[in-house]
mmCIF file of C-alpha atoms in Angstrom:
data_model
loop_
_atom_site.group_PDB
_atom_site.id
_atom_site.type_symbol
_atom_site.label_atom_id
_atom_site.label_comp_id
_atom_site.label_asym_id
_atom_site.label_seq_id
_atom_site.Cartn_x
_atom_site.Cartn_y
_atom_site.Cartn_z
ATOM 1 C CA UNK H 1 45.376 88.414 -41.388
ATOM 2 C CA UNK H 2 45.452 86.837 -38.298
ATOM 3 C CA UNK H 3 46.548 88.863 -35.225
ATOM 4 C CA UNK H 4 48.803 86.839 -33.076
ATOM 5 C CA UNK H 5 48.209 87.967 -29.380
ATOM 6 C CA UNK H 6 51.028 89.764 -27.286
ATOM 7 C CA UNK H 7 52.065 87.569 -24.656
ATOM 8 C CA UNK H 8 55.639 88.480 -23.045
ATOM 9 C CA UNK H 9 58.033 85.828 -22.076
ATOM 10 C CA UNK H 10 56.396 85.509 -18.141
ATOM 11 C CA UNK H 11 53.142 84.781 -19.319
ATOM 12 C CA UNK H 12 54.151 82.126 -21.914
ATOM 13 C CA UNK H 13 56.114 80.550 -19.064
ATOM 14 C CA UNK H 14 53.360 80.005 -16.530
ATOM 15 C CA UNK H 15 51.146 78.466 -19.742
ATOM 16 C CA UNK H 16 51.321 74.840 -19.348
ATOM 17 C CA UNK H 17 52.168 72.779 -22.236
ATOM 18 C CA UNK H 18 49.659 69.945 -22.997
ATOM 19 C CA UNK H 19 51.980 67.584 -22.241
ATOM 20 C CA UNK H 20 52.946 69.046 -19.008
ATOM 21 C CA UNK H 21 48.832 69.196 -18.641
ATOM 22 C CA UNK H 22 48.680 65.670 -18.894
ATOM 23 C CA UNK H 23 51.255 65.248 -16.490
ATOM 24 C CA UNK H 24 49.685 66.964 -14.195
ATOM 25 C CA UNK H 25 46.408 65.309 -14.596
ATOM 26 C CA UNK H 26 48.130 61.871 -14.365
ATOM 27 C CA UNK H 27 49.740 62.582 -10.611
ATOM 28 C CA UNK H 28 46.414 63.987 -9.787
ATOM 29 C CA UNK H 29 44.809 60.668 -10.718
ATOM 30 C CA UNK H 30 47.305 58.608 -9.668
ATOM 31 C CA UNK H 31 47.190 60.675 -5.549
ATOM 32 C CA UNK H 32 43.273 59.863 -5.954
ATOM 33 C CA UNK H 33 43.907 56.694 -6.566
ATOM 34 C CA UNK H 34 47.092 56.327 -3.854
ATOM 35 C CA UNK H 35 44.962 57.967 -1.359
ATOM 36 C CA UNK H 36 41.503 55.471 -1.314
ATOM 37 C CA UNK H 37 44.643 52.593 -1.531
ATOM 38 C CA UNK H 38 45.247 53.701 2.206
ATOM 39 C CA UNK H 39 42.143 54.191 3.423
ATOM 40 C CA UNK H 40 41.238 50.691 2.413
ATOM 41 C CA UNK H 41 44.296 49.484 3.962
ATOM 42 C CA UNK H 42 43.614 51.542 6.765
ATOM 43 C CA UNK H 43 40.313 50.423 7.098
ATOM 44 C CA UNK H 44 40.722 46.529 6.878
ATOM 45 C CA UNK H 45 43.592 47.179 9.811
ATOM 46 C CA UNK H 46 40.961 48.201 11.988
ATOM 47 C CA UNK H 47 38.865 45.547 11.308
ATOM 48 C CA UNK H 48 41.520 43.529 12.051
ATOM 49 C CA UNK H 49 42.652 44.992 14.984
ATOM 50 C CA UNK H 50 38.514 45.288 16.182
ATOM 51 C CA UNK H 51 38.690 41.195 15.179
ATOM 52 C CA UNK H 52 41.574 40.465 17.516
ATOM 53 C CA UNK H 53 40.585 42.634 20.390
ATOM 54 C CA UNK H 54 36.664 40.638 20.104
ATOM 55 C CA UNK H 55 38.510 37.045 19.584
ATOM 56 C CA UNK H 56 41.180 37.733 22.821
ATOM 57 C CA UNK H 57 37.642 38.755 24.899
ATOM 58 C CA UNK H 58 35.885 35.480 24.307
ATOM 59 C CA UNK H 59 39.359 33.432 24.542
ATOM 60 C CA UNK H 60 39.615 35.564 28.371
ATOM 61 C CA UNK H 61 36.026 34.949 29.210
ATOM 62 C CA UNK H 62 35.788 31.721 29.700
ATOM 63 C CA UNK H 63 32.291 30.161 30.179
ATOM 64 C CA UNK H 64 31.142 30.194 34.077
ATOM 65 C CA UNK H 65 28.339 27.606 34.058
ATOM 66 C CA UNK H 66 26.919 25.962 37.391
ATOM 67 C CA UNK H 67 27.714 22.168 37.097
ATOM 68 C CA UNK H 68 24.748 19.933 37.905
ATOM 69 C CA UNK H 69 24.840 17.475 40.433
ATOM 70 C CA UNK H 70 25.317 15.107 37.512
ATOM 71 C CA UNK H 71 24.848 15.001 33.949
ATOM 72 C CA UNK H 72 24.797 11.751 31.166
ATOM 73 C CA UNK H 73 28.743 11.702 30.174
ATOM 74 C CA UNK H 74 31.456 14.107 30.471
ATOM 75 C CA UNK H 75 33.377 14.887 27.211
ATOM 76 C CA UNK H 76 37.358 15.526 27.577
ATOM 77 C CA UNK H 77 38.483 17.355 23.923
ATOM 78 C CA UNK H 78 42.198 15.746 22.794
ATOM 79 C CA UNK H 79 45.381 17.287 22.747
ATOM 80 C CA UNK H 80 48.631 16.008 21.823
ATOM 81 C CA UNK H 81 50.467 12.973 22.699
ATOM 82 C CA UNK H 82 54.106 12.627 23.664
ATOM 83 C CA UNK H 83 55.545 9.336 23.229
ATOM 84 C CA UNK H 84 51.809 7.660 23.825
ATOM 85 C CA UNK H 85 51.763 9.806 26.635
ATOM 86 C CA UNK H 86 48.759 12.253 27.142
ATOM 87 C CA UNK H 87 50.951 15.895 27.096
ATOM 88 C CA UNK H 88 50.757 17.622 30.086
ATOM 89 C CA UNK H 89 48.429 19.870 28.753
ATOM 90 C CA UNK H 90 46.285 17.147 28.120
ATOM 91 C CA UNK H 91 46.874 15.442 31.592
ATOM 92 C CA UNK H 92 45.608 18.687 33.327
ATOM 93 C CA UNK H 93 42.400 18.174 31.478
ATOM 94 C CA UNK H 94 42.202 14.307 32.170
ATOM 95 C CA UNK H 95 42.618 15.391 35.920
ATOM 96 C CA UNK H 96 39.733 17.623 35.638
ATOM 97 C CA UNK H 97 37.738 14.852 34.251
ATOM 98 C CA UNK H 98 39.043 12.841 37.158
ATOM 99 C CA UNK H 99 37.806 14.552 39.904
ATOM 100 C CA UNK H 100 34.627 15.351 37.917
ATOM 101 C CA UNK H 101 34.312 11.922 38.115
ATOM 102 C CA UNK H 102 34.783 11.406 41.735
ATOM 103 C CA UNK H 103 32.731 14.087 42.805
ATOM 104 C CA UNK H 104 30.283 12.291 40.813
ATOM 105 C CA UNK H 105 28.763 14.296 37.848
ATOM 106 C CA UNK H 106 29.191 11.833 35.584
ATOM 107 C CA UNK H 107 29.553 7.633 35.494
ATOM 108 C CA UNK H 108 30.636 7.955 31.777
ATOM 109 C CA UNK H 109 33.428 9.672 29.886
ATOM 110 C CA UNK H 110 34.267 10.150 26.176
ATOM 111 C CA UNK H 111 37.607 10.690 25.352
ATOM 112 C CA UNK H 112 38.268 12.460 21.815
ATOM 113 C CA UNK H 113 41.297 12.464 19.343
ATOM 114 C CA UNK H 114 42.476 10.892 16.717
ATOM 115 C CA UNK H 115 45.941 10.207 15.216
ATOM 116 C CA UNK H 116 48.904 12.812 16.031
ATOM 117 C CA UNK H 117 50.838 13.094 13.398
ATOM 118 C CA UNK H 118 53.935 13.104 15.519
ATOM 119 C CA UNK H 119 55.390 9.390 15.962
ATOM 120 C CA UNK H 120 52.550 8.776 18.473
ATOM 121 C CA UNK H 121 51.678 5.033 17.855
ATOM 122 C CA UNK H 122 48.509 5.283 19.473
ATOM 123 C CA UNK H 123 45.369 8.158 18.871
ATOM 124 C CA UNK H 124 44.948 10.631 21.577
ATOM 125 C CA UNK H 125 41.713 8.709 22.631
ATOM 126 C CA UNK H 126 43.121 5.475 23.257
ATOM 127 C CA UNK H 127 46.001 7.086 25.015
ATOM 128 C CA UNK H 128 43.779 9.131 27.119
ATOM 129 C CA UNK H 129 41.909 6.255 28.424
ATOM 130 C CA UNK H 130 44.911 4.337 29.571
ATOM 131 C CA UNK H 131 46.090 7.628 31.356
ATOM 132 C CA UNK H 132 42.795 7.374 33.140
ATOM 133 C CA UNK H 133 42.719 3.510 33.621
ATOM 134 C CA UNK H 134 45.801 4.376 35.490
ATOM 135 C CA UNK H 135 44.378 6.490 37.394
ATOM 136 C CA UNK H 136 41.612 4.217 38.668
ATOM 137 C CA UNK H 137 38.821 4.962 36.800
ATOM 138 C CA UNK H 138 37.456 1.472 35.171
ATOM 139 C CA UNK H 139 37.486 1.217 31.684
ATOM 140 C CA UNK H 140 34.465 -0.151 30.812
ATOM 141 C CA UNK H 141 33.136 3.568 31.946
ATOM 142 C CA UNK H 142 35.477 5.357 29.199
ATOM 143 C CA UNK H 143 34.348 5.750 25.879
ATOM 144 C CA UNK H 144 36.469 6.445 22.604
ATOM 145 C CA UNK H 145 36.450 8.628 19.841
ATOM 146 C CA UNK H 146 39.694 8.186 17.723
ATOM 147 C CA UNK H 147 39.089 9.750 14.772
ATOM 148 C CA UNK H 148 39.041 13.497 15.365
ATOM 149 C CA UNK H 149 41.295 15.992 14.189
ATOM 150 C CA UNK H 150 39.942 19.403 15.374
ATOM 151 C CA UNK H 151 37.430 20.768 17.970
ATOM 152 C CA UNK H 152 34.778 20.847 15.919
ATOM 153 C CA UNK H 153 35.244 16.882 14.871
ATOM 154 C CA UNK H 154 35.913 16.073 18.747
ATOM 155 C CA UNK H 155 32.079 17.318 19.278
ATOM 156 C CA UNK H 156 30.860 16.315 16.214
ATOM 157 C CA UNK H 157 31.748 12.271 16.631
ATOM 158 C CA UNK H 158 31.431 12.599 20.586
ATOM 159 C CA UNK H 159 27.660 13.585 19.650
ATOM 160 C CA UNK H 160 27.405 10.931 17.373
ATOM 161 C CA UNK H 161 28.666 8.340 20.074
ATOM 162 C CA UNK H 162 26.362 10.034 22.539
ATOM 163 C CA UNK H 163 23.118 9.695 20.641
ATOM 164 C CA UNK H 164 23.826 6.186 19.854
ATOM 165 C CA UNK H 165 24.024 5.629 23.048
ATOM 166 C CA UNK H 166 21.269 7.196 23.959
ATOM 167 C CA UNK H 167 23.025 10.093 26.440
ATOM 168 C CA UNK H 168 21.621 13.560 26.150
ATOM 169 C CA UNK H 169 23.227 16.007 28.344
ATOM 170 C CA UNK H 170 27.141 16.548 28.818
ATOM 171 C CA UNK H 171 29.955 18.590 30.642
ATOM 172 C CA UNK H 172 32.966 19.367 28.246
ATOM 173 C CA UNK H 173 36.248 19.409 29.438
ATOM 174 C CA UNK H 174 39.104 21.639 28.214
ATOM 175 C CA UNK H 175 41.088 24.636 29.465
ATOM 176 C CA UNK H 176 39.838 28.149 29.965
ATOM 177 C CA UNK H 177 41.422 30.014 26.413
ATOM 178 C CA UNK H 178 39.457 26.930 24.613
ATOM 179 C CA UNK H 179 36.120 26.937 26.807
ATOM 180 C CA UNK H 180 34.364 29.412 24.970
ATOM 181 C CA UNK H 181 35.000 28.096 21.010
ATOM 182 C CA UNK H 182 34.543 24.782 22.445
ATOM 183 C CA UNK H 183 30.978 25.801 23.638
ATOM 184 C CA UNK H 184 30.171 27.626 20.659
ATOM 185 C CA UNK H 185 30.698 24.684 18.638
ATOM 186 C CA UNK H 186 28.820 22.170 21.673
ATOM 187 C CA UNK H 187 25.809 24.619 20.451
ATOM 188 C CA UNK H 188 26.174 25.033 16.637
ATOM 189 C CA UNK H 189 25.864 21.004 16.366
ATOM 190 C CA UNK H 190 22.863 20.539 18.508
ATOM 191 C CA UNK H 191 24.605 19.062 21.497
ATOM 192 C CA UNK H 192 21.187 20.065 24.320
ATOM 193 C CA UNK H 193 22.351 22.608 26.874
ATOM 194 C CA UNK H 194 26.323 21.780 27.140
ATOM 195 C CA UNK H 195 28.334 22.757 29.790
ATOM 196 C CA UNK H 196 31.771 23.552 30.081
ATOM 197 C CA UNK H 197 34.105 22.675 32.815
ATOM 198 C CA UNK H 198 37.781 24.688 32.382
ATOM 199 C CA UNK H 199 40.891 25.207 34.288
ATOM 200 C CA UNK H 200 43.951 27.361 33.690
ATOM 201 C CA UNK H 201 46.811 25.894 32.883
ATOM 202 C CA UNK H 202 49.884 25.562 34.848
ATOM 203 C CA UNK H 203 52.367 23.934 32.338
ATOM 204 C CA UNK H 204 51.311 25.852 28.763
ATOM 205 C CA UNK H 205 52.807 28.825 27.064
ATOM 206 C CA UNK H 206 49.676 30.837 27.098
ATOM 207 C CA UNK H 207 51.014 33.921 24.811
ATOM 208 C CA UNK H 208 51.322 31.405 22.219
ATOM 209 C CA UNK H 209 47.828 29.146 22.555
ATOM 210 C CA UNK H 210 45.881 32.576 23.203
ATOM 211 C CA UNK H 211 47.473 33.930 19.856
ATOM 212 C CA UNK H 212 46.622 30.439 18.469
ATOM 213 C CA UNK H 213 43.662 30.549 19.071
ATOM 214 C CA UNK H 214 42.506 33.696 17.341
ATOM 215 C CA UNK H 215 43.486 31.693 14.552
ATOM 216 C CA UNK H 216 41.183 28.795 15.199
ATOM 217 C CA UNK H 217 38.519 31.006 16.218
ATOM 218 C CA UNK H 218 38.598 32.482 13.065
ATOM 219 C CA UNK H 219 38.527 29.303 11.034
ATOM 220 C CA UNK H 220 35.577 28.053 13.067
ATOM 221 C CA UNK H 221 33.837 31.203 12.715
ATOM 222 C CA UNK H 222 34.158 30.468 8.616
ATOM 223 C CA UNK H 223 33.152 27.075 9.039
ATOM 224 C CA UNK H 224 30.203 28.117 10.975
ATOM 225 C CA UNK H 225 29.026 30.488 8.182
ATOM 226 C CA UNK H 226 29.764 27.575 5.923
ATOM 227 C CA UNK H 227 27.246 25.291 7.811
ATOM 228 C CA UNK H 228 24.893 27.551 8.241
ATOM 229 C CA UNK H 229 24.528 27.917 4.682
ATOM 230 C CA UNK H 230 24.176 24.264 3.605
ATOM 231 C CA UNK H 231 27.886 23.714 2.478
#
């Protein structure tokens, strides 16, 4: 005969059933699980955050390079048209190139931008030249690159223009929150010792193209790690 133990009414309370056991067990699990969820969100916030804060320090350090007395061609990156009408964004960097021209640093220019997709009848480069044929510079000394969409394609075809003509070193022209991608890129596709010639802007939004360009910055950075491994 089997002898049942005593257990009084308390201690058969405070005995778990198996299915409240596997209850139990299963919000265990499941606050394991909840709890490496937000450290993994937590973590890939602060990457983020670390990402920004690095991005914002390059975009407000621009590049301070000593011009040379002069140099083979001066490169001026594209921005957007209005109307066939450099922006005036882009006119404060076509004024740059200007007096980089008078002071004498350069008896070339390249010009680089294709196609806005914005009405704009003519590309960025053609549209930047005749800005600067208007303002006296003579247009057999202005290059073109029209087909460029992005930073990276205004270098890439200005080299390619540069090396069939035979020009080897270069001052790039662009504002300050853009200097420092811009030379990042001047150096990733070979271009020999480029400089960089910025201003700030007195007409742009700045919280928005410093925001933008953690974005850009980003997708070059991919890119970059893209060419570097052969894709």
């Amino acid at each position: 005969m089997t002898v049942q133990p005593n257990m009084n009414k308390k201690q058969r309370a405070i005995t778990p059933t198996p299915k409240k056991r596997r209850r139990t067990e299963q919000k265990s699990t499941f606050n394991r699980v909840l709890v490496k969820v937000f450290r993994i969100v937590v973590t890939v916030f602060l990457l983020l955050v670390a990402w920004i804060v690095y991005i914002q320090w390059k975009v407000q350090i621009a590049p301070d390079q000593t011009l040379p007395k002069q140099v083979d061609v001066g490169i001026v990156l594209g921005a957007s048209l209005r109307k066939d009408i450099p922006s005036p964004g882009l006119q404060e960097r076509l004024d740059l190139a200007i007096d980089l021209y008078k002071e004498g640093r350069f008896k070339q220019l390249i010009v680089s931008g294709g196609l806005d997709h914005n009405g704009s009848k003519l590309t960025e480069a053609e549209g930047m030249r005749n800005y600067l044929v208007k303002k006296g510079l003579p247009a057999k000394s202005i290059l073109i690159e029209p087909r460029a969409t992005s930073t990276y394609e205004n270098l890439l075809y200005s080299k390619q223009i540069m090396d069939e003509q035979g020009l080897v070193s270069s001052i790039i022209m662009t504002h300050q929150f853009h200097g420092s991608r811009s030379l990042d890129i001047a150096e990733t596709i070979g271009l020999k010792q480029p400089l960089i010639s910025s201003m700030k802007s007195e007409v742009l939004f700045m919280p928005y193209h410093e925001a933008r360009e953690t974005l850009a910055y980003t997708k070059w950075y991919l890119t970059k790690l893209l060419l570097m491994a052969g894709i």
